[in-house]
mmCIF file of C-alpha atoms and ligand atoms in Angstrom:
data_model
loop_
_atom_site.group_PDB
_atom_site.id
_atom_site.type_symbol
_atom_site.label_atom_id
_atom_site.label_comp_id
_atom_site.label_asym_id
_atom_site.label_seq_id
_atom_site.Cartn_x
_atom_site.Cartn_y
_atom_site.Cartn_z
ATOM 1 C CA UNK Y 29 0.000 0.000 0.000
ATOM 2 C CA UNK Y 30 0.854 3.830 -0.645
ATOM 3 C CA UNK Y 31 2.375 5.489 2.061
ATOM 4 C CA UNK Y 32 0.087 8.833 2.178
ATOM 5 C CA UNK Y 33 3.668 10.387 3.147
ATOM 6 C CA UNK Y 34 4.488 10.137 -0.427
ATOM 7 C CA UNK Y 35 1.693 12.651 -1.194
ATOM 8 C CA UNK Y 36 2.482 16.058 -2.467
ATOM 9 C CA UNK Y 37 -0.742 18.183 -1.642
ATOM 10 C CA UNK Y 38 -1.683 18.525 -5.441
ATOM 11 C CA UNK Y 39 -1.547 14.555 -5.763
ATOM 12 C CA UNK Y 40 -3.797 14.207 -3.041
ATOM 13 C CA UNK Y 41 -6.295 16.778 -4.361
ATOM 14 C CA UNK Y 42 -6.131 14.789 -7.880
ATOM 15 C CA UNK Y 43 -6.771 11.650 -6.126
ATOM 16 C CA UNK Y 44 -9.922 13.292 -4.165
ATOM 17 C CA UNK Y 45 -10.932 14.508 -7.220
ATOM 18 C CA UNK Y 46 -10.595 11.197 -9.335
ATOM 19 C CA UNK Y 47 -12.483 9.639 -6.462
ATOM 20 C CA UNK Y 48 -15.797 12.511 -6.626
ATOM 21 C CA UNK Y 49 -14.620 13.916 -3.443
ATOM 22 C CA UNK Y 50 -13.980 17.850 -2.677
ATOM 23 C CA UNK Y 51 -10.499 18.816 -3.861
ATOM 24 C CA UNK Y 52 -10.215 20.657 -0.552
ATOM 25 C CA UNK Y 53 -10.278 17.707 1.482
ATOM 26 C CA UNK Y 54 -6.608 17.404 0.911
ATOM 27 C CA UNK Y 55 -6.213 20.722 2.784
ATOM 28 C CA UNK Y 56 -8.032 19.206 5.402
ATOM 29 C CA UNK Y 57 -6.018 15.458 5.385
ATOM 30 C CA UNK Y 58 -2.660 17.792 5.370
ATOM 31 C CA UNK Y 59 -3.363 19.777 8.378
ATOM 32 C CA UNK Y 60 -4.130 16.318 10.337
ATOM 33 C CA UNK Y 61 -1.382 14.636 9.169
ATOM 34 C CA UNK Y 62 1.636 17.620 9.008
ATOM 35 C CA UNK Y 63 -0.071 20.393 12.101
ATOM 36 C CA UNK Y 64 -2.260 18.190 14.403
ATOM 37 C CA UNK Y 65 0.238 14.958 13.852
ATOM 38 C CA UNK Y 66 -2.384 12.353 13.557
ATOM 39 C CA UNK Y 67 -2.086 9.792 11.055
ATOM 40 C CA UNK Y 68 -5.176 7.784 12.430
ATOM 41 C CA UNK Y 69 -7.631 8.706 9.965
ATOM 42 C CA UNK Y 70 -10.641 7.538 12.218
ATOM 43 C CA UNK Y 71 -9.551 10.507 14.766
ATOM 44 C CA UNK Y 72 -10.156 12.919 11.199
ATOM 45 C CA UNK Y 73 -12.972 14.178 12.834
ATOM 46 C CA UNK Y 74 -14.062 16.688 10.121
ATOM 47 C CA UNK Y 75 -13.868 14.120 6.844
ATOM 48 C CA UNK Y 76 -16.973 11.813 6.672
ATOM 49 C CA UNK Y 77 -16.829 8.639 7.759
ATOM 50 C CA UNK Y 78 -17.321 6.810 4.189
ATOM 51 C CA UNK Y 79 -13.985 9.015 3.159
ATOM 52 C CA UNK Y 80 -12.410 7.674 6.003
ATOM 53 C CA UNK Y 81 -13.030 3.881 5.054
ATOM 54 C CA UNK Y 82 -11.594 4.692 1.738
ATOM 55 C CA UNK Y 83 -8.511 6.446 2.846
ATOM 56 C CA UNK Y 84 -7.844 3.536 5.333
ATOM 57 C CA UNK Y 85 -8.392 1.107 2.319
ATOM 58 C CA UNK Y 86 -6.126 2.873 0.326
ATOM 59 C CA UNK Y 87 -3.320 4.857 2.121
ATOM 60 C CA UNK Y 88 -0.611 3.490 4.231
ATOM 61 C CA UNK Y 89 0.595 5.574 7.380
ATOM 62 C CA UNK Y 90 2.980 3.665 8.984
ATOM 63 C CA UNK Y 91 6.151 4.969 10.944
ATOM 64 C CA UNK Y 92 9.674 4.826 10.192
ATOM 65 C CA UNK Y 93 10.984 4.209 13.973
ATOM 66 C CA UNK Y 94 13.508 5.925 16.215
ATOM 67 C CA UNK Y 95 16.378 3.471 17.320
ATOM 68 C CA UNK Y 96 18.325 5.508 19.165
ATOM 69 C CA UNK Y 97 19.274 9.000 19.657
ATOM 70 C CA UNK Y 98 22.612 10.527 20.860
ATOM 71 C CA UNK Y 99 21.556 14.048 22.439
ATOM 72 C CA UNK Y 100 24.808 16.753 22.833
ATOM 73 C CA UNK Y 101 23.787 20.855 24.184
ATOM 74 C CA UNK Y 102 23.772 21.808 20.002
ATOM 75 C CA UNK Y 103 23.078 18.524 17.937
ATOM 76 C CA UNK Y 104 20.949 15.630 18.519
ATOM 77 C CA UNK Y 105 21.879 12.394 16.111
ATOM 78 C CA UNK Y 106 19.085 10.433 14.899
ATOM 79 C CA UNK Y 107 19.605 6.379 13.635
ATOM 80 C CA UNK Y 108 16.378 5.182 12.464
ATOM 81 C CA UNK Y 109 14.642 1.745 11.674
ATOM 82 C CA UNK Y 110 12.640 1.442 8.111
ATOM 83 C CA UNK Y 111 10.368 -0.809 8.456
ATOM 84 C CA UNK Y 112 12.085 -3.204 6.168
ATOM 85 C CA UNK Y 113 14.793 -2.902 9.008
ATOM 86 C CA UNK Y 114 17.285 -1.006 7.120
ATOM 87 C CA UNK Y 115 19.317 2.300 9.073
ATOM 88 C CA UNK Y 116 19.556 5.863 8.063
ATOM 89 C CA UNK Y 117 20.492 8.644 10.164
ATOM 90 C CA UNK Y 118 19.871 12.605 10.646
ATOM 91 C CA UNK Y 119 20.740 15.280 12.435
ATOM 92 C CA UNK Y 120 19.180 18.053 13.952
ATOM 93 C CA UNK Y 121 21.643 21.019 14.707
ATOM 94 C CA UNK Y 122 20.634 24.080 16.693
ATOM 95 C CA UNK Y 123 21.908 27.460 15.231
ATOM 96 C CA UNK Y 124 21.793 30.883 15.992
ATOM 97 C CA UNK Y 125 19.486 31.394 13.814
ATOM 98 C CA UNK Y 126 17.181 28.724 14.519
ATOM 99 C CA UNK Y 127 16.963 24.684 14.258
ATOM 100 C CA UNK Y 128 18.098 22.725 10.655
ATOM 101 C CA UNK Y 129 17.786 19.155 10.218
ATOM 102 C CA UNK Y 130 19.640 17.341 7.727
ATOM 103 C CA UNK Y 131 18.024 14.150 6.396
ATOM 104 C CA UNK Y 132 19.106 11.095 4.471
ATOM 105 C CA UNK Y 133 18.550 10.541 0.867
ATOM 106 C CA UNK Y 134 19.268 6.813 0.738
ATOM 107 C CA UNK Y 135 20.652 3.998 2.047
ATOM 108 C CA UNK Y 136 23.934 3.747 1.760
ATOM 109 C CA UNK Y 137 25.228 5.720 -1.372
ATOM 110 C CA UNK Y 138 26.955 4.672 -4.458
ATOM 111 C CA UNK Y 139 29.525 7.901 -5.126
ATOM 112 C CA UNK Y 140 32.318 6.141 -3.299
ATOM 113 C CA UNK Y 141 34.224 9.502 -1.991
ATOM 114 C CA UNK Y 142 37.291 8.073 -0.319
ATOM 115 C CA UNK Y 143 36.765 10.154 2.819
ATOM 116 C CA UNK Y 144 32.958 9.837 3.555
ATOM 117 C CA UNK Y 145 31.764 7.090 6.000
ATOM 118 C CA UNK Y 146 28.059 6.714 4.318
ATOM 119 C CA UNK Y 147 29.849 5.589 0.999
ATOM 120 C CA UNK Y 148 31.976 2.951 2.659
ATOM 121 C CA UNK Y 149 28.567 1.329 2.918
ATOM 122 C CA UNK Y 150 27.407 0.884 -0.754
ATOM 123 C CA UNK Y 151 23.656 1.600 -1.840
ATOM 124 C CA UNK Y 152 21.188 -0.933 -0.528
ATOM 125 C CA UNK Y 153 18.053 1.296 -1.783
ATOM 126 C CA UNK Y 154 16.961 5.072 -1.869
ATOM 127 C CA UNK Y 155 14.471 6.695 0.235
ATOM 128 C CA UNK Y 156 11.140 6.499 -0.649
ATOM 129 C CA UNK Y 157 9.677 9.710 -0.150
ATOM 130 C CA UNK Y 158 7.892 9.381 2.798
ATOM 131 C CA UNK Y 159 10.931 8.031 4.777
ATOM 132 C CA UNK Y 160 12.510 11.259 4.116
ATOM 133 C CA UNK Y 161 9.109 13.213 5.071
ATOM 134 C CA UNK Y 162 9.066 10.838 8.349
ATOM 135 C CA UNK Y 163 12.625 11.706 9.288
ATOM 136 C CA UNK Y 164 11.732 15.159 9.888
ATOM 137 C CA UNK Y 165 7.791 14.720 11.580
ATOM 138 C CA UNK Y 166 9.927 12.609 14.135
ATOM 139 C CA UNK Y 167 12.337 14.776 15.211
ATOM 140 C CA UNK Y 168 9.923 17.063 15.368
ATOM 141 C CA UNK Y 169 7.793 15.822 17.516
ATOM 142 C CA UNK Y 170 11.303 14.492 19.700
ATOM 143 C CA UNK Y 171 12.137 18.133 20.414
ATOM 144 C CA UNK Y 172 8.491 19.750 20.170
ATOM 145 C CA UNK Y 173 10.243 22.952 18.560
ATOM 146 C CA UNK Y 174 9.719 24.670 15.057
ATOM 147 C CA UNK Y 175 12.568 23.113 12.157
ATOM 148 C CA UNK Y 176 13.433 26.109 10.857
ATOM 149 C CA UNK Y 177 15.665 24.546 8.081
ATOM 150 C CA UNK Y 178 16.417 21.187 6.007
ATOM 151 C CA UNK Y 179 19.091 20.409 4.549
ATOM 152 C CA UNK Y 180 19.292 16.896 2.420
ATOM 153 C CA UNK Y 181 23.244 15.995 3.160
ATOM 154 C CA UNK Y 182 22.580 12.948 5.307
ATOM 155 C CA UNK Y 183 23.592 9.896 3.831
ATOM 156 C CA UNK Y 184 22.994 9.507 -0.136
ATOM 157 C CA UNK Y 185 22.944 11.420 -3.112
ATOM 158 C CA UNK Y 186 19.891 13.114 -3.262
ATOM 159 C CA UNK Y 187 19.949 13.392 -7.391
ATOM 160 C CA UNK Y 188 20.529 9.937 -7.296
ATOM 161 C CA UNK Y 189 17.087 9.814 -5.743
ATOM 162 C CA UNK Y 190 15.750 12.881 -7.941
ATOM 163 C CA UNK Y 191 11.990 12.350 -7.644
ATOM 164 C CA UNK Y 192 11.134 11.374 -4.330
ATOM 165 C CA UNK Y 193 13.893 14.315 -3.201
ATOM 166 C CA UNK Y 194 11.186 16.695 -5.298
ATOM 167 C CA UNK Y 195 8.683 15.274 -3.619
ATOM 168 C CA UNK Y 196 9.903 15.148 -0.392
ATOM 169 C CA UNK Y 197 11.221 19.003 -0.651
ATOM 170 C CA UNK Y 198 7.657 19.891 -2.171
ATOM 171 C CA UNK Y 199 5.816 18.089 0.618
ATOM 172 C CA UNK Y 200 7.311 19.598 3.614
ATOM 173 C CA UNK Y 201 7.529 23.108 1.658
ATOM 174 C CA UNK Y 202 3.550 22.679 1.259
ATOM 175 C CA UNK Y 203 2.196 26.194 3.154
ATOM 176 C CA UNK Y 204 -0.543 23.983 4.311
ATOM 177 C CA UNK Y 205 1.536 21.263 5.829
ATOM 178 C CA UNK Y 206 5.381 21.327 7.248
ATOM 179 C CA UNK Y 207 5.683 24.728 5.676
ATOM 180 C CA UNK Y 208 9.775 24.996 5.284
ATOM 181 C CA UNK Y 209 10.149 27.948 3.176
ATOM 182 C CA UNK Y 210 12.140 26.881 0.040
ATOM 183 C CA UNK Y 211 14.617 29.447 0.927
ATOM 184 C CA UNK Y 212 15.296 27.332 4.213
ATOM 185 C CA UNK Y 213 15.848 24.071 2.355
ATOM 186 C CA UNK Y 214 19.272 22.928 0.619
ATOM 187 C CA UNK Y 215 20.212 20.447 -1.228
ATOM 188 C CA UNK Y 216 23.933 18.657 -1.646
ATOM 189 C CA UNK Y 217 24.846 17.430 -4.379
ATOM 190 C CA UNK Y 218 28.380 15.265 -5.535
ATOM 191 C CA UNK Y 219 28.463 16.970 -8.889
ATOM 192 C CA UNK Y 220 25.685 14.831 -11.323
ATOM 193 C CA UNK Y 221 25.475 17.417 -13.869
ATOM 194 C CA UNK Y 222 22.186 16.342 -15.605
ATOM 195 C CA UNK Y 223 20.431 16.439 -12.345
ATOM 196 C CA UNK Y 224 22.126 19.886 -11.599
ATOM 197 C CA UNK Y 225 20.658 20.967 -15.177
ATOM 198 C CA UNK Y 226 17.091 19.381 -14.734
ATOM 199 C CA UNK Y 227 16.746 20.594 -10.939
ATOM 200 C CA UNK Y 228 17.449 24.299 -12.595
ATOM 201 C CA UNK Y 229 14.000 23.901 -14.748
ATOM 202 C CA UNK Y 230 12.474 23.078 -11.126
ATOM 203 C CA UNK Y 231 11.122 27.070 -10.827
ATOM 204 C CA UNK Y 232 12.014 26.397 -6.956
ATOM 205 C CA UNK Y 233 13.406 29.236 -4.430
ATOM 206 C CA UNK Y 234 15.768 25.989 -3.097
ATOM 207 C CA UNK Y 235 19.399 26.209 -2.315
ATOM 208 C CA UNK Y 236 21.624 24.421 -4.137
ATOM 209 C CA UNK Y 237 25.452 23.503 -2.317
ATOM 210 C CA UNK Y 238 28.012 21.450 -4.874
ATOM 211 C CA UNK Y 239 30.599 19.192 -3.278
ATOM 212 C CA UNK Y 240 33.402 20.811 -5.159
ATOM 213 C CA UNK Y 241 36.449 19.552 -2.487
ATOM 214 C CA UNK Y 242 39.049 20.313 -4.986
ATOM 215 C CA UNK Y 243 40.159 22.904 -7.232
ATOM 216 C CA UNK Y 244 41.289 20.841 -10.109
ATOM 217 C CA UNK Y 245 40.839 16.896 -11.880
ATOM 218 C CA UNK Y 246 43.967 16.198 -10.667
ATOM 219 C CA UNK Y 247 42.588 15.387 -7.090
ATOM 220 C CA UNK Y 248 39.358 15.364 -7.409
ATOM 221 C CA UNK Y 249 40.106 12.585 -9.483
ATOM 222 C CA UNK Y 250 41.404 11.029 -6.227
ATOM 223 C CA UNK Y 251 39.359 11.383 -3.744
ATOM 224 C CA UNK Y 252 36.023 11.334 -6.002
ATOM 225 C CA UNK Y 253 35.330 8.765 -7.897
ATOM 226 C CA UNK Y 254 32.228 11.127 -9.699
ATOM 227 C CA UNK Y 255 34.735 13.122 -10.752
ATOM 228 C CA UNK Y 256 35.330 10.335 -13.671
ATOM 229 C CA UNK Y 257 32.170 10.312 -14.993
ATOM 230 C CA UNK Y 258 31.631 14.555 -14.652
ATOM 231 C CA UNK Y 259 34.714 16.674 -14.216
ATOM 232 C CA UNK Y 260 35.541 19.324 -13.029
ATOM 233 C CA UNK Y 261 35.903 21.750 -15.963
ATOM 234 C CA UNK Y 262 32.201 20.441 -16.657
ATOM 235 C CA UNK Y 263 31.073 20.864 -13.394
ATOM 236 C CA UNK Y 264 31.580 24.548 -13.407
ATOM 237 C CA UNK Y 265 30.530 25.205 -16.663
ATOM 238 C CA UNK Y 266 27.063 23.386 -15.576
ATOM 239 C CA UNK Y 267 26.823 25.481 -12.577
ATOM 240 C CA UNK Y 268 27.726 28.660 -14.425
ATOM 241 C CA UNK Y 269 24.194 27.581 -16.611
ATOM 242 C CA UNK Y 270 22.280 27.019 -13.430
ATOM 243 C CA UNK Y 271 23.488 30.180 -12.200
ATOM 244 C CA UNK Y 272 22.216 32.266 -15.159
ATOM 245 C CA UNK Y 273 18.951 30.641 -15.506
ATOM 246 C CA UNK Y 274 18.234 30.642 -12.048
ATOM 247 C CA UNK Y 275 19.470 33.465 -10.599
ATOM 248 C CA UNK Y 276 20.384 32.130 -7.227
ATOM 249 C CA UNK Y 277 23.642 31.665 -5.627
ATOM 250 C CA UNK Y 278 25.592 28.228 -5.273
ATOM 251 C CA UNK Y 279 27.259 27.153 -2.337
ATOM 252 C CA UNK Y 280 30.779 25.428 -2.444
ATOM 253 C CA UNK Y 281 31.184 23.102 -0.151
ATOM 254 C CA UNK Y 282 34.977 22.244 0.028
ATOM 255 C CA UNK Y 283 36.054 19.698 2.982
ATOM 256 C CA UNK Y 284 39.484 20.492 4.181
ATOM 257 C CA UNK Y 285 41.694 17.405 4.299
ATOM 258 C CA UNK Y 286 44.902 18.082 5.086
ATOM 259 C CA UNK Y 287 48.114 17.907 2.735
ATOM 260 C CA UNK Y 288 45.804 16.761 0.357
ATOM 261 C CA UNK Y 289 43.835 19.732 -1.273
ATOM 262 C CA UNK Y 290 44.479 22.310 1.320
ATOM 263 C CA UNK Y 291 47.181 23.897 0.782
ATOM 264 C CA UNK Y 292 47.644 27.616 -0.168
ATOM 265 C CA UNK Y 293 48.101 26.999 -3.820
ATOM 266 C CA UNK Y 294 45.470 25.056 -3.994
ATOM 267 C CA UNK Y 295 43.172 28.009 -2.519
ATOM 268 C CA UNK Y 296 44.509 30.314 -5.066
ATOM 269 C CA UNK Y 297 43.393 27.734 -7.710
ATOM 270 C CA UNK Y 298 40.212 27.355 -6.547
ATOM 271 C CA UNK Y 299 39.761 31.275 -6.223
ATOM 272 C CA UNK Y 300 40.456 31.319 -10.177
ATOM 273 C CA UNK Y 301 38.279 28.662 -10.977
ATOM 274 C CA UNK Y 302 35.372 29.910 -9.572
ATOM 275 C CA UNK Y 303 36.056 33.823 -10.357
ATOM 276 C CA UNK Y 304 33.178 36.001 -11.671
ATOM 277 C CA UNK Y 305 30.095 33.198 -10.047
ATOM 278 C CA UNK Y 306 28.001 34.095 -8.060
ATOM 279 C CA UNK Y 307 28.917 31.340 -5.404
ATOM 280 C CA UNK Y 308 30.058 31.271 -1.625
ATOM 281 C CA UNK Y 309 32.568 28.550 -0.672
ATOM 282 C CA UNK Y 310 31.506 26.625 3.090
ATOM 283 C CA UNK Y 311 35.003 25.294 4.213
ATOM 284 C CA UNK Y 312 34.256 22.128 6.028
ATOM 285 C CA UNK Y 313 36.202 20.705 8.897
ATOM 286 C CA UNK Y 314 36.968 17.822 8.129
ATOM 287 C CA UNK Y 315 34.881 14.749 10.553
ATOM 288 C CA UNK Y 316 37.823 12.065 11.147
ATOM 289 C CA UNK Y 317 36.846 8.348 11.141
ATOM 290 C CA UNK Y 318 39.134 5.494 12.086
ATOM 291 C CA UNK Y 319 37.634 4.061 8.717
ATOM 292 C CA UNK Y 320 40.433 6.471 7.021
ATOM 293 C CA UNK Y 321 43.707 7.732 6.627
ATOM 294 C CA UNK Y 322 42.447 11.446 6.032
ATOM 295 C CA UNK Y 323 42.862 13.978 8.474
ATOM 296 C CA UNK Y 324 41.325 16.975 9.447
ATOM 297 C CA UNK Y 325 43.259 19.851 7.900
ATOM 298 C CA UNK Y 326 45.672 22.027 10.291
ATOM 299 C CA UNK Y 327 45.740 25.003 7.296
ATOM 300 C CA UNK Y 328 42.151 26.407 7.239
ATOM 301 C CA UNK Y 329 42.331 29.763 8.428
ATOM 302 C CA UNK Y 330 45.305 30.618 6.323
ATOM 303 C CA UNK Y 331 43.009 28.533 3.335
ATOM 304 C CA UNK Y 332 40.545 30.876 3.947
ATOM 305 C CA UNK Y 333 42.360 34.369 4.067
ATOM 306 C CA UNK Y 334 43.841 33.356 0.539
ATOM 307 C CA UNK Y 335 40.225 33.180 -0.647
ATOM 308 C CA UNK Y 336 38.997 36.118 0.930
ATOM 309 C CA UNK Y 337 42.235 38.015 -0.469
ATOM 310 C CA UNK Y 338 41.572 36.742 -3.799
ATOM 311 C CA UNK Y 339 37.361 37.938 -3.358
ATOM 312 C CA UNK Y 340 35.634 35.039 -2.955
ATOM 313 C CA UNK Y 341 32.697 34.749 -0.608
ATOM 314 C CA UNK Y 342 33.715 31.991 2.267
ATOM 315 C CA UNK Y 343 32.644 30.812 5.480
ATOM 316 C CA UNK Y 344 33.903 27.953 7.797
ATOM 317 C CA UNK Y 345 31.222 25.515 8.684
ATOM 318 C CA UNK Y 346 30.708 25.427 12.112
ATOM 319 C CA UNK Y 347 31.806 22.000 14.113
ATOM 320 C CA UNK Y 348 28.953 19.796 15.464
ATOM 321 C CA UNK Y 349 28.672 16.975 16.548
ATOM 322 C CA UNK Y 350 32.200 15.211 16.450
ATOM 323 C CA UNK Y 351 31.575 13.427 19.807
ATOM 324 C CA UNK Y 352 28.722 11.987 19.264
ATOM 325 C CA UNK Y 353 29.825 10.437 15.667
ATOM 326 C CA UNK Y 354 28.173 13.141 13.668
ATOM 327 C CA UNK Y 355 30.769 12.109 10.721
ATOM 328 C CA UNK Y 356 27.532 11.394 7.941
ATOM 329 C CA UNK Y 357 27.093 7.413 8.774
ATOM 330 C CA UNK Y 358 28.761 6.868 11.517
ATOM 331 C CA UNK Y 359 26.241 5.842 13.362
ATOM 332 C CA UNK Y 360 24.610 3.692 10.740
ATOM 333 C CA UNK Y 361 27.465 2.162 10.131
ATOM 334 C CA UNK Y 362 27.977 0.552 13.788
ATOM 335 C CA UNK Y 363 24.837 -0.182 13.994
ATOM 336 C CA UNK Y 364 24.957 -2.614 10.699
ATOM 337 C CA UNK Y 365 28.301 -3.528 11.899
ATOM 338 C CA UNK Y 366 26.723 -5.500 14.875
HETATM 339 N N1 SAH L 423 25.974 13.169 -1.562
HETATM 340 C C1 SAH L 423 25.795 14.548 -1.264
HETATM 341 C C2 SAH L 423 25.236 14.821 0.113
HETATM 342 C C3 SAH L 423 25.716 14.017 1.282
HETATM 343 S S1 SAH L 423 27.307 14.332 1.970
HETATM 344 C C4 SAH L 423 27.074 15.309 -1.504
HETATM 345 O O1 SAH L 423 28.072 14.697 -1.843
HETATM 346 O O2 SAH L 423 27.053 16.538 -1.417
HETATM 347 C C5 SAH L 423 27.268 15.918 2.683
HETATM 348 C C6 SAH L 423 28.630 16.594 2.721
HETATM 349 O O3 SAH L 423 29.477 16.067 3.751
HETATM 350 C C7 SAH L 423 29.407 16.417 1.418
HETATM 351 O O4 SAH L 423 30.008 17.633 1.090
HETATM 352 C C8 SAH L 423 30.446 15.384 1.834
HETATM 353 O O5 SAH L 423 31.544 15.384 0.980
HETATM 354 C C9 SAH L 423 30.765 15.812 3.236
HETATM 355 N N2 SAH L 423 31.423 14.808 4.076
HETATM 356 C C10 SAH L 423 31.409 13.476 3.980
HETATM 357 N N3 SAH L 423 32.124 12.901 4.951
HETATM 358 C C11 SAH L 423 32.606 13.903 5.711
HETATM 359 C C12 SAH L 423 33.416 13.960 6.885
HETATM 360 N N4 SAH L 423 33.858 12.858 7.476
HETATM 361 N N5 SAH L 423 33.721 15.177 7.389
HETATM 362 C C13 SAH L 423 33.243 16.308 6.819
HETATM 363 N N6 SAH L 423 32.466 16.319 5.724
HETATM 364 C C14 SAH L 423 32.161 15.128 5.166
#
């Protein structure tokens, strides 16, 4: 059966409609399900009781499950259970500006980046959409707080899992469910340049951040094996197209591993390469793991005056969440471990 989790607000109203029911039922079914929280539809005390039966006959509401949680003054790290008793993971951070959760796109992930923990693991499935829309109604209801952002950087690709990530981003950006402003909501991407080409004909107000973590093919080529398939000269070229047709600004996310792409000449590379864009480069710390040999750079601060020398918009990512294996899979990957 259909989760009703996997319903974007419009595909709701068609089904009401296809069904001879009032297309603003689904307005209705959305503020039970995404304001009130109840996913019993008997307790939908304002739809009639023969709409009921059929919803019950034909939607699905069961629960993803919480398996444990690792709780820390600024980050609380989700693993979850699907119900086909696979493990994900998210995060919720706390800010200064308010309270983002980042989500999982998939279990496991194919990209194989030779630092990243999730990718040690290799794809089992993706995310259907409403175990991505279930990741974020629990942790909401865990902390009882407004999510003020969502960002899709858990474990996964998201444009390897391009439909239910639309979906899932339309759903909880619904005004009449989650209501996530699209501004608020970012997706990561590895670099899969038809995605980042069809996601720009999207007409959405969403963020867009690049995994960039080198400035040339050279190492890229080493510590990403997408890099093969879409390089890095082709990379930029597609975000310079996304740029112009969209009109919003990318973010560069560049993890700082040290000796191996971090080093001053290496900044002033990157600076040229992405001279003229309308971008912003988010240095990352880089999350150790006994899994690898990389470390976390010791050079970021001087990185980072290079690139502000040379005019580029940057901004060191803030450090959650090391002690309680915040490091994207960690957690998932113990648990399969046992
Ligand atoms: N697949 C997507 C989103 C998931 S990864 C992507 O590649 O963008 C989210 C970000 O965390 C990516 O930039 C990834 O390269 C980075 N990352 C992975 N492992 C990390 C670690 N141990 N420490 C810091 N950043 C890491």
């Amino acid at each position: 059966m259909n989760s009703i989790y996997n319903y974007k607000l419009e595909d709701l109203e068609e089904y009401l409609l296809n069904i001879n029911e009032k297309k603003f039922t689904a307005r209705q079914i959305y503020d039970w399900l995404y304001i009130k929280k109840v996913n019993d539809f008997d307790l939908m005390s304002n739809i009639k009781k023969e709409l009921r039966i059929k919803l019950k006959q034909d939607f699905d509401t069961s629960f993803i499950s919480i398996k444990k949680v690792q709780r820390s003054s600024l980050t609380n790290k989700y693993l979850f259970k699907l119900l086909d008793d696979n493990y994900i993971e998210a995060v919720l951070m706390r800010h200064d500006y308010g309270i983002s959760i980042c989500v999982s796109s998939q279990v496991g992930c194919n990209m194989g980046c030779a630092f990243c923990e999730s990718g040690r693991l290799k794809k089992v499935r993706d995310l259907e959409t409403y175990e991505i829309v279930e990741q974020i109604l629990l942790i909401s209801d865990d902390i009882n707080e407004r999510i003020d952002s969502v960002v899709i950087m858990g474990i996964g690709e998201p444009f390897d899992n391009y439909d239910n990530i639309m979906n899932f981003i339309r759903i909880i950006n619904s005004p009449y469910g989650i209501n996530i402003g699209a501004r608020h909501i970012t997706v990561s991407t590895c670099g899969l340049i038809p995605k980042i080409d069809k996601f720009s004909e999207e007409n959405l107000q969403v963020n867009l951040a690049v995994s960039l973590h080198a400035p040339n093919n050279e190492i890229r080529n080493k510590i990403m094996n997408v890099n093969k398939a879409y390089n890095i000269n082709e990379l930029i070229e597609c975000l310079k197209r996304y740029i112009e047709k969209t009109n919003r600004r990318v973010t560069i996310e560049y993890v700082m591993l040290n000796s191996v792409n971090d080093r001053l000449e290496h900044a002033r590379e990157l600076a040229n390469l992405l001279k003229g864009m309308n971008v912003y480069v988010n240095l990352i710390p880089y999350n150790e793991t006994s899994n690898f040999i990389y470390k976390k750079s010791d050079n970021i601060s001087a990185f980072y005056d290079t690139l502000k020398k040379c005019g580029i918009n940057v901004t060191v990512r803030k450090e959650f969440g090391a002690n309680i294996d915040a490091a994207c899979g960690q957690l998932r990957a113990k648990e399969v471990k046992k």
